Amino acid sequence: MATVDFNVPFDVKEAYDKAFCRQNKSAVLTELLRQVVDERRRRAKAVGMLLTLRKRARPVSDKDVRMASRRGRL
């Protein structure tokens, strides 16, 4: 197991201690870090998929975009 050492503002530390009192704080931080890492991976995957789709999309003219926008407002 690794040790992580970092500084946080005092108000954040107090809020954390209050919110997670009587819980194993190392386990709580581990779970929170896992969630953040998972979210970052999912976002990166989604961005990659969008960029791939964008490469495949055919170009659309400004005129076509304006017409579609007007139709969408009706």
mmCIF file of C-alpha atoms in Angstrom:
data_model
loop_
_atom_site.group_PDB
_atom_site.id
_atom_site.type_symbol
_atom_site.label_atom_id
_atom_site.label_comp_id
_atom_site.label_asym_id
_atom_site.label_seq_id
_atom_site.Cartn_x
_atom_site.Cartn_y
_atom_site.Cartn_z
ATOM 1 C CA MET A 1 0.000 0.000 0.000
ATOM 2 C CA ALA A 2 1.240 3.518 -0.779
ATOM 3 C CA THR A 3 1.220 6.605 1.393
ATOM 4 C CA VAL A 4 -0.036 9.884 -0.045
ATOM 5 C CA ASP A 5 0.899 13.171 1.586
ATOM 6 C CA PHE A 6 -0.772 16.410 0.535
ATOM 7 C CA ASN A 7 -2.004 19.647 2.053
ATOM 8 C CA VAL A 8 -5.576 20.896 2.091
ATOM 9 C CA PRO A 9 -7.063 24.124 3.405
ATOM 10 C CA PHE A 10 -7.980 23.982 7.071
ATOM 11 C CA ASP A 11 -11.699 24.533 6.395
ATOM 12 C CA VAL A 12 -11.747 21.548 4.031
ATOM 13 C CA LYS A 13 -10.038 19.366 6.653
ATOM 14 C CA GLU A 14 -12.576 20.429 9.287
ATOM 15 C CA ALA A 15 -15.521 19.756 6.958
ATOM 16 C CA TYR A 16 -14.049 16.360 6.023
ATOM 17 C CA ASP A 17 -13.530 15.405 9.679
ATOM 18 C CA LYS A 18 -17.091 16.466 10.508
ATOM 19 C CA ALA A 19 -18.675 14.723 7.515
ATOM 20 C CA PHE A 20 -16.815 11.460 8.008
ATOM 21 C CA CYS A 21 -16.462 11.232 11.764
ATOM 22 C CA ARG A 22 -16.475 7.688 13.107
ATOM 23 C CA GLN A 23 -15.439 6.316 9.724
ATOM 24 C CA ASN A 24 -12.091 5.015 8.571
ATOM 25 C CA LYS A 25 -10.796 8.158 6.907
ATOM 26 C CA SER A 26 -8.237 6.277 4.817
ATOM 27 C CA ALA A 27 -10.998 4.065 3.413
ATOM 28 C CA VAL A 28 -13.171 7.112 2.708
ATOM 29 C CA LEU A 29 -10.349 8.885 0.864
ATOM 30 C CA THR A 30 -9.528 5.730 -1.078
ATOM 31 C CA GLU A 31 -13.127 5.426 -2.263
ATOM 32 C CA LEU A 32 -13.329 9.121 -3.165
ATOM 33 C CA LEU A 33 -10.093 8.889 -5.148
ATOM 34 C CA ARG A 34 -11.347 5.783 -6.961
ATOM 35 C CA GLN A 35 -14.525 7.644 -7.924
ATOM 36 C CA VAL A 36 -12.580 10.633 -9.244
ATOM 37 C CA VAL A 37 -10.185 8.451 -11.241
ATOM 38 C CA ASP A 38 -13.116 6.488 -12.704
ATOM 39 C CA GLU A 39 -14.935 9.696 -13.644
ATOM 40 C CA ARG A 40 -11.803 11.084 -15.303
ATOM 41 C CA ARG A 41 -11.401 7.861 -17.340
ATOM 42 C CA ARG A 42 -15.061 7.895 -18.420
ATOM 43 C CA ARG A 43 -14.827 11.541 -19.479
ATOM 44 C CA ALA A 44 -11.643 10.891 -21.462
ATOM 45 C CA LYS A 45 -13.324 7.940 -23.184
ATOM 46 C CA ALA A 46 -16.400 10.050 -24.006
ATOM 47 C CA VAL A 47 -14.247 12.853 -25.430
ATOM 48 C CA GLY A 48 -12.350 10.330 -27.532
ATOM 49 C CA MET A 49 -15.594 8.907 -28.880
ATOM 50 C CA LEU A 50 -16.906 12.386 -29.710
ATOM 51 C CA LEU A 51 -13.698 13.296 -31.506
ATOM 52 C CA THR A 52 -13.884 10.061 -33.511
ATOM 53 C CA LEU A 53 -17.483 10.828 -34.494
ATOM 54 C CA ARG A 54 -16.500 14.357 -35.438
ATOM 55 C CA LYS A 55 -13.851 13.058 -37.829
ATOM 56 C CA ARG A 56 -16.495 10.938 -39.579
ATOM 57 C CA ALA A 57 -19.150 13.672 -39.803
ATOM 58 C CA ARG A 58 -19.612 15.420 -43.086
ATOM 59 C CA PRO A 59 -19.045 19.181 -43.122
ATOM 60 C CA VAL A 60 -22.148 21.359 -42.799
ATOM 61 C CA SER A 61 -22.321 24.869 -44.186
ATOM 62 C CA ASP A 62 -23.176 27.921 -42.089
ATOM 63 C CA LYS A 63 -26.321 28.293 -44.187
ATOM 64 C CA ASP A 64 -27.462 24.758 -43.327
ATOM 65 C CA VAL A 65 -26.831 25.388 -39.623
ATOM 66 C CA ARG A 66 -28.867 28.617 -39.691
ATOM 67 C CA MET A 67 -31.732 26.902 -41.514
ATOM 68 C CA ALA A 68 -31.771 24.013 -39.058
ATOM 69 C CA SER A 69 -31.721 26.458 -36.159
ATOM 70 C CA ARG A 70 -34.686 28.373 -37.565
ATOM 71 C CA ARG A 71 -36.638 25.179 -38.143
ATOM 72 C CA GLY A 72 -35.950 24.109 -34.570
ATOM 73 C CA ARG A 73 -37.520 27.310 -33.241
ATOM 74 C CA LEU A 74 -40.797 26.865 -35.085
#
